[in-house]
Amino acid sequence: VSPMKLKNAKSLICDLLQNSEDIRCKCICPPYRDIEGQIYKQNVSLKDCNCLHVVEPMPVDGKDVEAYCLRCECKFEERSSATIKVTIIMYLSILGLLLLYMVYLTLLEPMLKRRLFGHSQLIQSDDDVGDQQPFANAHNVLSHSHSRPNMLNKVEHAQQRWRRQVQEQRKSVFDRHVVLS
Amino acid sequence: EWGHTRTFNTIDWVREKSKDRDRHREIANKSRQSTVALLHSVSDAFSGWLLMLLVGLMSGALAGGIDIAAHWLTDMKEGLCLVGFWFNHEHCCWTSNETTFQERDRCPQWQSWAEIMTGTSEVLWLRGGALAYFVNYLMFLVWALLFALLAVTLVRAFAPYACGSGIPEIKTILSGFIIRGYLGKWTLIIKTITLVLAVSSGLSLGKEGPLVHVACCCANILCHLFTKYRKNEAKRREVLSAAAAVGVSVAFGAPIGGVLFSLEEVSYYFPLKTLWRSFFAALVAAFTLRSINPFGNSRLVLFYVEFHAPWHLVELGPFILLGIFGGLWGALFIRANIAWCRIRKSTRLGHYPVTEVLVVTALTGMLAYPNSYTRMGGAELISELFNDCSLLDSSQLCGYKQSNSTSGAGVGNGLADRPAGVGLYAALWQLALALVFKMMITVITFGMKVPSGLFIPSMAVGAIAGRLLGVGMEQLAYYNHDSAIFRGWCSPGADCITPGLYAMVGAAACLGGVTRMTVSLVVIMFELTGGLEYIVPLMAATMTSKWVADAFGREGIYEAHIRLNGYPFLEPKEEFQHSSLTADVMRPRRSDPPLAVLTQEGMTVEEVEALVESTHYSGFPVVVSQDSHRLVGFVLRRDLLISIDNARKRQEGVVGASQVVFTEHSPAPADDAPPPLRLRGIVDLSPFTVTDHTPMDITVDIFRKLGLRQCLVTHNGKLLGIITKKDILKHMANDCQQRPRLHPLQL
């Protein structure tokens, strides 16, 4: 492995970890005599963050520079664009997963269950009409009709218990507008 | 765990605390025996601190993520960043050099939806600017509706407990009630995701209350890692109190204020140990948030103010005026909001929660967009109002007439008082409209089925009112600088009135009027702004607002919601209107069946089971015999059932006819009789008792102070009845309604 390639790899990793664009020095200079207000930004480090380094090109001549710079305010700021990127992408993926799961629960699962078991075996409970799980006891039918591996049964069982819980919560919060039953 | 199918249940503080003391004593005694046991005892002592550390880290990380996502999604309604879709408006233009002094937020990398979709821009009004405005308006509404729809459907589908603020329910939980599922992992996930959506949809709500809920969920979930906290409900509530402090700390960047908020508003029992641990957790969370750096300037403080201008005693007048306004607004808001929530509960409005959210979002979006002060989010509005105008500001609110002198800046970059210019007058009437709009829309927004908080909207209302008054005072001082009031301290050319300070004081007054916070509010405000000099105005306004608001109604918004929803919360400050005795409230009443008791010997297993199954009481007193109801102890239903169940399975010879024995020494059984079942171990031999002539005030005090669940009532040493927390709550509710209750001895 040649030293050039090592150096390339190192600079690539460095770039990935800390974007050099993530620091800046921002100087705000208010209107002065007949010069308009202006904002200057530059990619300098903390020690160079002052009016003389950042304000380029200097709009006033030699003797006015100090008076002009006195009115300017320079601030050093840094951010982490990697954090922002990672956070937004994680948020969007979790949101997407939740939406897919919601679509699956409301639309796909009843269709799949209907196709697997046929209408006759499933009993539709009366108070679930208009709710999201018309086949609430599909789990019971499952455990009686097929001999499935235990793991899947447990997952189904846990899921049905959770859905019953959510249904209870929904009834009390959305329908009766109370939290406790 | 035994089957808990009821959603709420009370904890018995005394029992839980003594369980913890026993456990601790056992560990301490064992620790002298071996090194392993010693290490175990040390790790047990540190587990509390480790848990606080984890709670702080997790909450800080979640809050940072929520902040970043909310800022991004809010700006998504207006446009898109072309160099990286994950940047919000401010970060998109971060490195750009095309920002000018007048237009600080314009850069080619950020394009509004009109520019992306139609190529027209609002700047060039004549060449399609009207079309651009219309397209931007439409896209704003579309995005707002989409976010609100996603939020409410996710809440409805996965975790209905994630709606609302969460603080009233957490208050109830911390007072000793268990609400299953309220602090679970699905509630946490959904609350985090939908909070971002709800805040970004432009609705007039904040994220402080939901962040308290999020922090408490984190704490509840992390408690499962530590046996000490998982098994003991009382210890868990100590952690939840600390988590409430963490929630406020990450919402505002105010750790001390958070601890005081937890002490004042949320917690029921707050021992000193919790104080220290809450502070630790709040600091850890604040530090985590700072290192994530969501605001891009390493600042912890949300509304940092740069000015330190002094204030004068004469200004206490307008500050007290702001306090009165805050108190009136608080009382009015609470009445209006409770009335609206009651309408929601009882009429058909409550049957269409999703539609309600969409309609309110559409209304808010349509009315808020034209006014630039309502279009920006609540937090941004507050920061702009708190800001004092200096030479470096070019916003409309700082549109004063330029002074002719070009001398150097005044004291600390503050400028002398100047007359208002055109820009400022425009800003003033826009702010007045924004005030009316915000006052009305917050009433119908708080309490909807999306996560919603009300700190920021209340502070926004107060800040607008304060700024208007401040600018008014400033102009008054400028044009009347010769009058007696202003002559002494406000000479022309001096910077004497700071409208930003009035906005701060107004915000504190309105928030205090709504929530009735006192010390915690003042501490939060000066932690938020860094303005330590302004404690006295803040205190004056907060006290005035609390007194004025209390004159109209004793409850803050959270207590009002607790009462509206009928939560079983024993108010720490309530008094009875009529004095009564314990005999009036205890059970059994005249018309009830006699008290269900167990005798210490002489009952068979079958009889005990029949008694337990025929009633649904959660506990039974044990007496010496049916003739003399002298008290032996109290036994819980579930302990009884579990023990009988275990004995049937494991112990030999225990059948239905076996005698159940609660005494220490049982008589020897006859030869052909089955062996007895000894259950003395499950009896609580020291139940709390009061006599039937104890005044109800004292009994309620005992319940509050000790955290009891039930208390036995005796007469001349004999058991007469039982009184539970639910009986007390019912009696308090009846007492409020002033129904006359007859003393049983009068009948």
PDB file of N, CA and C in Angstrom, chain A residues 21-24 28-31 37-39 41 71 73 77-79 81 83-85 87-88 91-92 94-95 98-99 101-102 105 132 162 166 169-170 173-174 177-181, chain B residues 7 65 72 86-87 91 93-97 99-101 104 150 153-154 156-158 160-161 163 169 179 186 193 196-197 293 296 344-345 350 353 391-392 407 449 565 567-568:
ATOM      1  N   GLU A  21     -16.313  22.993   6.280  1.00  0.00           N
ATOM      2  CA  GLU A  21     -17.224  24.119   6.139  1.00  0.00           C
ATOM      3  C   GLU A  21     -17.999  24.396   7.412  1.00  0.00           C
ATOM      4  N   ASP A  22     -17.747  23.636   8.455  1.00  0.00           N
ATOM      5  CA  ASP A  22     -18.614  23.745   9.618  1.00  0.00           C
ATOM      6  C   ASP A  22     -18.199  24.810  10.596  1.00  0.00           C
ATOM      7  N   ILE A  23     -17.182  25.566  10.297  1.00  0.00           N
ATOM      8  CA  ILE A  23     -16.847  26.685  11.167  1.00  0.00           C
ATOM      9  C   ILE A  23     -16.899  27.946  10.314  1.00  0.00           C
ATOM     10  N   ARG A  24     -17.261  29.011  10.959  1.00  0.00           N
ATOM     11  CA  ARG A  24     -17.259  30.270  10.227  1.00  0.00           C
ATOM     12  C   ARG A  24     -17.112  31.417  11.205  1.00  0.00           C
ATOM     13  N   ILE A  28     -20.924  41.335  11.284  1.00  0.00           N
ATOM     14  CA  ILE A  28     -22.014  42.214  10.837  1.00  0.00           C
ATOM     15  C   ILE A  28     -21.556  43.652  11.010  1.00  0.00           C
ATOM     16  N   CYS A  29     -21.546  44.382   9.904  1.00  0.00           N
ATOM     17  CA  CYS A  29     -21.115  45.769   9.976  1.00  0.00           C
ATOM     18  C   CYS A  29     -22.274  46.686   9.601  1.00  0.00           C
ATOM     19  N   PRO A  30     -22.680  47.576  10.510  1.00  0.00           N
ATOM     20  CA  PRO A  30     -23.841  48.440  10.250  1.00  0.00           C
ATOM     21  C   PRO A  30     -23.481  49.554   9.264  1.00  0.00           C
ATOM     22  N   PRO A  31     -24.491  50.255   8.773  1.00  0.00           N
ATOM     23  CA  PRO A  31     -24.210  51.348   7.823  1.00  0.00           C
ATOM     24  C   PRO A  31     -23.307  52.418   8.452  1.00  0.00           C
ATOM     25  N   GLY A  37     -24.852  48.773   5.096  1.00  0.00           N
ATOM     26  CA  GLY A  37     -24.534  47.687   6.018  1.00  0.00           C
ATOM     27  C   GLY A  37     -24.183  46.435   5.240  1.00  0.00           C
ATOM     28  N   GLN A  38     -23.341  45.623   5.807  1.00  0.00           N
ATOM     29  CA  GLN A  38     -22.879  44.444   5.077  1.00  0.00           C
ATOM     30  C   GLN A  38     -22.586  43.311   6.057  1.00  0.00           C
ATOM     31  N   ILE A  39     -22.732  42.091   5.558  1.00  0.00           N
ATOM     32  CA  ILE A  39     -22.401  40.922   6.385  1.00  0.00           C
ATOM     33  C   ILE A  39     -21.251  40.184   5.704  1.00  0.00           C
ATOM     34  N   LYS A  41     -18.689  36.798   5.800  1.00  0.00           N
ATOM     35  CA  LYS A  41     -18.507  35.465   6.399  1.00  0.00           C
ATOM     36  C   LYS A  41     -17.234  34.864   5.847  1.00  0.00           C
ATOM     37  N   ARG A  71     -17.529  49.455  15.014  1.00  0.00           N
ATOM     38  CA  ARG A  71     -18.977  49.235  14.977  1.00  0.00           C
ATOM     39  C   ARG A  71     -19.349  47.839  14.538  1.00  0.00           C
ATOM     40  N   GLU A  73     -19.453  43.761  14.517  1.00  0.00           N
ATOM     41  CA  GLU A  73     -19.452  42.726  15.551  1.00  0.00           C
ATOM     42  C   GLU A  73     -19.147  41.403  14.886  1.00  0.00           C
ATOM     43  N   GLU A  77     -18.726  30.917  14.983  1.00  0.00           N
ATOM     44  CA  GLU A  77     -19.780  29.913  15.158  1.00  0.00           C
ATOM     45  C   GLU A  77     -19.333  28.598  14.574  1.00  0.00           C
ATOM     46  N   GLU A  78     -19.755  27.514  15.191  1.00  0.00           N
ATOM     47  CA  GLU A  78     -19.486  26.220  14.562  1.00  0.00           C
ATOM     48  C   GLU A  78     -20.714  25.337  14.695  1.00  0.00           C
ATOM     49  N   ARG A  79     -20.803  24.411  13.801  1.00  0.00           N
ATOM     50  CA  ARG A  79     -21.929  23.491  13.809  1.00  0.00           C
ATOM     51  C   ARG A  79     -21.415  22.138  13.355  1.00  0.00           C
ATOM     52  N   SER A  81     -22.548  19.521  10.698  1.00  0.00           N
ATOM     53  CA  SER A  81     -23.519  19.153   9.664  1.00  0.00           C
ATOM     54  C   SER A  81     -23.734  17.653   9.624  1.00  0.00           C
ATOM     55  N   THR A  83     -24.056  15.723  12.267  1.00  0.00           N
ATOM     56  CA  THR A  83     -25.115  15.435  13.236  1.00  0.00           C
ATOM     57  C   THR A  83     -26.473  15.731  12.645  1.00  0.00           C
ATOM     58  N   ILE A  84     -26.565  16.863  11.972  1.00  0.00           N
ATOM     59  CA  ILE A  84     -27.857  17.253  11.390  1.00  0.00           C
ATOM     60  C   ILE A  84     -28.296  16.224  10.363  1.00  0.00           C
ATOM     61  N   LYS A  85     -27.359  15.837   9.496  1.00  0.00           N
ATOM     62  CA  LYS A  85     -27.702  14.885   8.438  1.00  0.00           C
ATOM     63  C   LYS A  85     -28.169  13.567   9.032  1.00  0.00           C
ATOM     64  N   THR A  87     -29.317  12.937  12.050  1.00  0.00           N
ATOM     65  CA  THR A  87     -30.585  13.059  12.769  1.00  0.00           C
ATOM     66  C   THR A  87     -31.770  13.084  11.814  1.00  0.00           C
ATOM     67  N   ILE A  88     -31.658  13.868  10.762  1.00  0.00           N
ATOM     68  CA  ILE A  88     -32.796  13.987   9.847  1.00  0.00           C
ATOM     69  C   ILE A  88     -33.048  12.661   9.148  1.00  0.00           C
ATOM     70  N   TYR A  91     -34.675  10.292  11.570  1.00  0.00           N
ATOM     71  CA  TYR A  91     -36.064  10.679  11.821  1.00  0.00           C
ATOM     72  C   TYR A  91     -36.953  10.259  10.665  1.00  0.00           C
ATOM     73  N   LEU A  92     -36.489  10.541   9.435  1.00  0.00           N
ATOM     74  CA  LEU A  92     -37.318  10.195   8.283  1.00  0.00           C
ATOM     75  C   LEU A  92     -37.487   8.694   8.161  1.00  0.00           C
ATOM     76  N   ILE A  94     -37.449   6.441  10.637  1.00  0.00           N
ATOM     77  CA  ILE A  94     -38.390   5.955  11.659  1.00  0.00           C
ATOM     78  C   ILE A  94     -39.811   6.336  11.271  1.00  0.00           C
ATOM     79  N   LEU A  95     -39.989   7.550  10.786  1.00  0.00           N
ATOM     80  CA  LEU A  95     -41.328   7.980  10.369  1.00  0.00           C
ATOM     81  C   LEU A  95     -41.843   7.097   9.241  1.00  0.00           C
ATOM     82  N   LEU A  98     -42.856   3.688  10.574  1.00  0.00           N
ATOM     83  CA  LEU A  98     -44.132   3.734  11.283  1.00  0.00           C
ATOM     84  C   LEU A  98     -45.298   3.822  10.308  1.00  0.00           C
ATOM     85  N   LEU A  99     -45.121   4.642   9.258  1.00  0.00           N
ATOM     86  CA  LEU A  99     -46.213   4.762   8.296  1.00  0.00           C
ATOM     87  C   LEU A  99     -46.441   3.446   7.561  1.00  0.00           C
ATOM     88  N   TYR A 101     -45.809   0.477   8.708  1.00  0.00           N
ATOM     89  CA  TYR A 101     -46.427  -0.460   9.634  1.00  0.00           C
ATOM     90  C   TYR A 101     -47.902  -0.151   9.781  1.00  0.00           C
ATOM     91  N   MET A 102     -48.240   1.143   9.813  1.00  0.00           N
ATOM     92  CA  MET A 102     -49.640   1.516   9.942  1.00  0.00           C
ATOM     93  C   MET A 102     -50.427   1.049   8.722  1.00  0.00           C
ATOM     94  N   LEU A 105     -50.896  -2.677   8.963  1.00  0.00           N
ATOM     95  CA  LEU A 105     -51.882  -3.092   9.943  1.00  0.00           C
ATOM     96  C   LEU A 105     -53.303  -2.817   9.464  1.00  0.00           C
ATOM     97  N   GLN A 132     -60.047  -0.940  13.596  1.00  0.00           N
ATOM     98  CA  GLN A 132     -58.972  -1.354  12.713  1.00  0.00           C
ATOM     99  C   GLN A 132     -58.672  -2.833  12.736  1.00  0.00           C
ATOM    100  N   TRP A 162     -50.895  -6.316  22.364  1.00  0.00           N
ATOM    101  CA  TRP A 162     -50.594  -4.890  22.218  1.00  0.00           C
ATOM    102  C   TRP A 162     -51.730  -4.184  21.504  1.00  0.00           C
ATOM    103  N   VAL A 166     -53.949  -1.020  22.685  1.00  0.00           N
ATOM    104  CA  VAL A 166     -54.094   0.236  21.938  1.00  0.00           C
ATOM    105  C   VAL A 166     -55.567   0.517  21.678  1.00  0.00           C
ATOM    106  N   GLN A 169     -57.042   1.901  24.792  1.00  0.00           N
ATOM    107  CA  GLN A 169     -56.604   3.285  24.973  1.00  0.00           C
ATOM    108  C   GLN A 169     -57.371   4.207  24.031  1.00  0.00           C
ATOM    109  N   ARG A 170     -57.513   3.743  22.784  1.00  0.00           N
ATOM    110  CA  ARG A 170     -58.180   4.586  21.802  1.00  0.00           C
ATOM    111  C   ARG A 170     -59.625   4.819  22.210  1.00  0.00           C
ATOM    112  N   VAL A 173     -59.495   7.379  25.155  1.00  0.00           N
ATOM    113  CA  VAL A 173     -59.012   8.732  24.871  1.00  0.00           C
ATOM    114  C   VAL A 173     -59.825   9.396  23.780  1.00  0.00           C
ATOM    115  N   PHE A 174     -60.071   8.664  22.676  1.00  0.00           N
ATOM    116  CA  PHE A 174     -60.701   9.324  21.539  1.00  0.00           C
ATOM    117  C   PHE A 174     -62.209   9.339  21.637  1.00  0.00           C
ATOM    118  N   HIS A 177     -62.928  10.566  25.757  1.00  0.00           N
ATOM    119  CA  HIS A 177     -62.139  11.739  26.144  1.00  0.00           C
ATOM    120  C   HIS A 177     -61.728  11.685  27.599  1.00  0.00           C
ATOM    121  N   VAL A 178     -61.433  10.475  28.080  1.00  0.00           N
ATOM    122  CA  VAL A 178     -60.835  10.357  29.404  1.00  0.00           C
ATOM    123  C   VAL A 178     -59.588   9.516  29.228  1.00  0.00           C
ATOM    124  N   VAL A 179     -58.728   9.509  30.223  1.00  0.00           N
ATOM    125  CA  VAL A 179     -57.525   8.698  30.118  1.00  0.00           C
ATOM    126  C   VAL A 179     -57.716   7.383  30.851  1.00  0.00           C
ATOM    127  N   LEU A 180     -58.490   7.443  31.952  1.00  0.00           N
ATOM    128  CA  LEU A 180     -58.641   6.249  32.766  1.00  0.00           C
ATOM    129  C   LEU A 180     -60.009   5.661  32.500  1.00  0.00           C
ATOM    130  N   SER A 181     -60.088   4.347  32.509  1.00  0.00           N
ATOM    131  CA  SER A 181     -61.385   3.737  32.223  1.00  0.00           C
ATOM    132  C   SER A 181     -62.153   3.496  33.510  1.00  0.00           C
TER     133      SER A 181
ATOM    134  N   THR B   7     -57.148  -0.136  34.551  1.00  0.00           N
ATOM    135  CA  THR B   7     -56.128   0.809  34.139  1.00  0.00           C
ATOM    136  C   THR B   7     -55.572   1.631  35.265  1.00  0.00           C
ATOM    137  N   GLY B  65     -32.411  15.729  19.158  1.00  0.00           N
ATOM    138  CA  GLY B  65     -32.972  15.236  17.909  1.00  0.00           C
ATOM    139  C   GLY B  65     -34.273  15.913  17.571  1.00  0.00           C
ATOM    140  N   TRP B  72     -35.939  21.737  11.059  1.00  0.00           N
ATOM    141  CA  TRP B  72     -35.884  21.390   9.648  1.00  0.00           C
ATOM    142  C   TRP B  72     -37.274  21.297   9.043  1.00  0.00           C
ATOM    143  N   TRP B  86     -31.349  18.092   3.957  1.00  0.00           N
ATOM    144  CA  TRP B  86     -31.469  17.997   5.398  1.00  0.00           C
ATOM    145  C   TRP B  86     -31.154  19.292   6.108  1.00  0.00           C
ATOM    146  N   PHE B  87     -30.802  20.329   5.381  1.00  0.00           N
ATOM    147  CA  PHE B  87     -30.519  21.606   6.028  1.00  0.00           C
ATOM    148  C   PHE B  87     -31.772  22.449   6.102  1.00  0.00           C
ATOM    149  N   HIS B  91     -29.312  27.012   8.161  1.00  0.00           N
ATOM    150  CA  HIS B  91     -28.082  26.285   7.902  1.00  0.00           C
ATOM    151  C   HIS B  91     -27.766  26.189   6.425  1.00  0.00           C
ATOM    152  N   CYS B  93     -28.089  28.644   4.337  1.00  0.00           N
ATOM    153  CA  CYS B  93     -27.396  29.874   3.967  1.00  0.00           C
ATOM    154  C   CYS B  93     -26.208  30.162   4.870  1.00  0.00           C
ATOM    155  N   TRP B  94     -25.739  29.154   5.547  1.00  0.00           N
ATOM    156  CA  TRP B  94     -24.705  29.365   6.553  1.00  0.00           C
ATOM    157  C   TRP B  94     -23.391  29.856   5.958  1.00  0.00           C
ATOM    158  N   THR B  95     -23.025  29.225   4.852  1.00  0.00           N
ATOM    159  CA  THR B  95     -21.725  29.573   4.292  1.00  0.00           C
ATOM    160  C   THR B  95     -21.854  30.552   3.133  1.00  0.00           C
ATOM    161  N   SER B  96     -23.081  30.863   2.796  1.00  0.00           N
ATOM    162  CA  SER B  96     -23.244  31.665   1.583  1.00  0.00           C
ATOM    163  C   SER B  96     -22.810  33.102   1.825  1.00  0.00           C
ATOM    164  N   ASN B  97     -22.246  33.709   0.795  1.00  0.00           N
ATOM    165  CA  ASN B  97     -21.815  35.098   0.896  1.00  0.00           C
ATOM    166  C   ASN B  97     -22.792  36.063   0.267  1.00  0.00           C
ATOM    167  N   THR B  99     -25.752  36.738   1.414  1.00  0.00           N
ATOM    168  CA  THR B  99     -26.701  37.358   2.342  1.00  0.00           C
ATOM    169  C   THR B  99     -26.323  38.819   2.524  1.00  0.00           C
ATOM    170  N   THR B 100     -27.323  39.670   2.531  1.00  0.00           N
ATOM    171  CA  THR B 100     -27.038  41.089   2.684  1.00  0.00           C
ATOM    172  C   THR B 100     -27.524  41.559   4.036  1.00  0.00           C
ATOM    173  N   PHE B 101     -27.207  42.795   4.363  1.00  0.00           N
ATOM    174  CA  PHE B 101     -27.572  43.363   5.650  1.00  0.00           C
ATOM    175  C   PHE B 101     -29.078  43.464   5.799  1.00  0.00           C
ATOM    176  N   ARG B 104     -31.292  39.130   5.470  1.00  0.00           N
ATOM    177  CA  ARG B 104     -30.292  38.254   6.056  1.00  0.00           C
ATOM    178  C   ARG B 104     -30.535  36.793   5.739  1.00  0.00           C
ATOM    179  N   LEU B 150     -50.530  13.458   9.509  1.00  0.00           N
ATOM    180  CA  LEU B 150     -49.634  12.383   9.924  1.00  0.00           C
ATOM    181  C   LEU B 150     -49.590  12.267  11.443  1.00  0.00           C
ATOM    182  N   THR B 153     -52.941  10.799  12.838  1.00  0.00           N
ATOM    183  CA  THR B 153     -53.196   9.386  12.533  1.00  0.00           C
ATOM    184  C   THR B 153     -52.200   8.478  13.230  1.00  0.00           C
ATOM    185  N   LEU B 154     -50.946   8.917  13.382  1.00  0.00           N
ATOM    186  CA  LEU B 154     -49.990   8.086  14.112  1.00  0.00           C
ATOM    187  C   LEU B 154     -50.398   7.960  15.579  1.00  0.00           C
ATOM    188  N   ARG B 156     -53.388   8.176  16.778  1.00  0.00           N
ATOM    189  CA  ARG B 156     -54.578   7.354  16.877  1.00  0.00           C
ATOM    190  C   ARG B 156     -54.266   5.888  16.664  1.00  0.00           C
ATOM    191  N   ALA B 157     -53.327   5.609  15.751  1.00  0.00           N
ATOM    192  CA  ALA B 157     -53.106   4.213  15.395  1.00  0.00           C
ATOM    193  C   ALA B 157     -52.226   3.482  16.395  1.00  0.00           C
ATOM    194  N   PHE B 158     -51.263   4.182  16.985  1.00  0.00           N
ATOM    195  CA  PHE B 158     -50.286   3.462  17.782  1.00  0.00           C
ATOM    196  C   PHE B 158     -50.320   3.768  19.267  1.00  0.00           C
ATOM    197  N   PRO B 160     -52.622   6.255  21.630  1.00  0.00           N
ATOM    198  CA  PRO B 160     -53.524   7.363  21.939  1.00  0.00           C
ATOM    199  C   PRO B 160     -53.139   8.118  23.196  1.00  0.00           C
ATOM    200  N   TYR B 161     -52.345   7.493  24.064  1.00  0.00           N
ATOM    201  CA  TYR B 161     -51.925   8.212  25.265  1.00  0.00           C
ATOM    202  C   TYR B 161     -50.912   9.301  24.970  1.00  0.00           C
ATOM    203  N   CYS B 163     -51.259  11.872  23.181  1.00  0.00           N
ATOM    204  CA  CYS B 163     -51.809  13.188  22.842  1.00  0.00           C
ATOM    205  C   CYS B 163     -51.810  14.093  24.054  1.00  0.00           C
ATOM    206  N   GLU B 169     -51.418  14.321  33.662  1.00  0.00           N
ATOM    207  CA  GLU B 169     -51.387  12.891  33.943  1.00  0.00           C
ATOM    208  C   GLU B 169     -50.153  12.507  34.743  1.00  0.00           C
ATOM    209  N   ILE B 179     -51.001   4.498  35.942  1.00  0.00           N
ATOM    210  CA  ILE B 179     -51.755   4.483  34.687  1.00  0.00           C
ATOM    211  C   ILE B 179     -50.955   3.601  33.743  1.00  0.00           C
ATOM    212  N   TRP B 186     -44.023   2.542  23.342  1.00  0.00           N
ATOM    213  CA  TRP B 186     -44.728   3.035  22.164  1.00  0.00           C
ATOM    214  C   TRP B 186     -45.139   4.494  22.351  1.00  0.00           C
ATOM    215  N   ILE B 193     -41.979  11.359  17.720  1.00  0.00           N
ATOM    216  CA  ILE B 193     -42.164  11.600  16.287  1.00  0.00           C
ATOM    217  C   ILE B 193     -43.278  12.612  16.031  1.00  0.00           C
ATOM    218  N   VAL B 196     -42.631  16.467  16.815  1.00  0.00           N
ATOM    219  CA  VAL B 196     -41.970  17.218  15.746  1.00  0.00           C
ATOM    220  C   VAL B 196     -42.984  17.621  14.684  1.00  0.00           C
ATOM    221  N   LEU B 197     -43.849  16.675  14.301  1.00  0.00           N
ATOM    222  CA  LEU B 197     -44.840  16.970  13.264  1.00  0.00           C
ATOM    223  C   LEU B 197     -45.819  18.043  13.721  1.00  0.00           C
ATOM    224  N   ASN B 293     -25.652  20.426  20.201  1.00  0.00           N
ATOM    225  CA  ASN B 293     -25.551  21.734  19.581  1.00  0.00           C
ATOM    226  C   ASN B 293     -26.613  21.994  18.529  1.00  0.00           C
ATOM    227  N   GLY B 296     -26.580  25.553  16.878  1.00  0.00           N
ATOM    228  CA  GLY B 296     -25.450  25.947  16.064  1.00  0.00           C
ATOM    229  C   GLY B 296     -24.619  27.057  16.655  1.00  0.00           C
ATOM    230  N   ARG B 344     -65.862  19.743  23.770  1.00  0.00           N
ATOM    231  CA  ARG B 344     -65.316  18.629  23.011  1.00  0.00           C
ATOM    232  C   ARG B 344     -65.756  17.296  23.604  1.00  0.00           C
ATOM    233  N   LYS B 345     -65.871  17.240  24.925  1.00  0.00           N
ATOM    234  CA  LYS B 345     -66.209  15.962  25.559  1.00  0.00           C
ATOM    235  C   LYS B 345     -67.674  15.622  25.384  1.00  0.00           C
ATOM    236  N   GLY B 350     -66.507  16.011  19.612  1.00  0.00           N
ATOM    237  CA  GLY B 350     -65.556  15.019  20.077  1.00  0.00           C
ATOM    238  C   GLY B 350     -65.529  13.753  19.244  1.00  0.00           C
ATOM    239  N   PRO B 353     -62.106  13.643  15.950  1.00  0.00           N
ATOM    240  CA  PRO B 353     -60.836  14.252  16.374  1.00  0.00           C
ATOM    241  C   PRO B 353     -59.911  14.565  15.214  1.00  0.00           C
ATOM    242  N   LEU B 391     -27.572  48.898  16.487  1.00  0.00           N
ATOM    243  CA  LEU B 391     -27.208  49.329  15.141  1.00  0.00           C
ATOM    244  C   LEU B 391     -27.199  48.162  14.166  1.00  0.00           C
ATOM    245  N   LEU B 392     -26.962  46.967  14.708  1.00  0.00           N
ATOM    246  CA  LEU B 392     -26.762  45.839  13.825  1.00  0.00           C
ATOM    247  C   LEU B 392     -28.057  45.219  13.346  1.00  0.00           C
ATOM    248  N   SER B 407     -22.084  59.600  15.740  1.00  0.00           N
ATOM    249  CA  SER B 407     -21.120  59.339  16.815  1.00  0.00           C
ATOM    250  C   SER B 407     -21.129  57.847  17.114  1.00  0.00           C
ATOM    251  N   LYS B 449     -55.919  16.305  19.942  1.00  0.00           N
ATOM    252  CA  LYS B 449     -55.341  14.968  20.010  1.00  0.00           C
ATOM    253  C   LYS B 449     -53.984  14.857  19.332  1.00  0.00           C
ATOM    254  N   ASN B 565     -60.896  16.100  33.753  1.00  0.00           N
ATOM    255  CA  ASN B 565     -60.836  14.713  33.332  1.00  0.00           C
ATOM    256  C   ASN B 565     -61.165  13.749  34.444  1.00  0.00           C
ATOM    257  N   TYR B 567     -59.411  12.915  37.157  1.00  0.00           N
ATOM    258  CA  TYR B 567     -58.325  12.067  37.635  1.00  0.00           C
ATOM    259  C   TYR B 567     -58.381  11.955  39.147  1.00  0.00           C
ATOM    260  N   PRO B 568     -57.997  10.797  39.669  1.00  0.00           N
ATOM    261  CA  PRO B 568     -58.017  10.605  41.124  1.00  0.00           C
ATOM    262  C   PRO B 568     -56.820  11.253  41.783  1.00  0.00           C
TER     263      PRO B 568
END
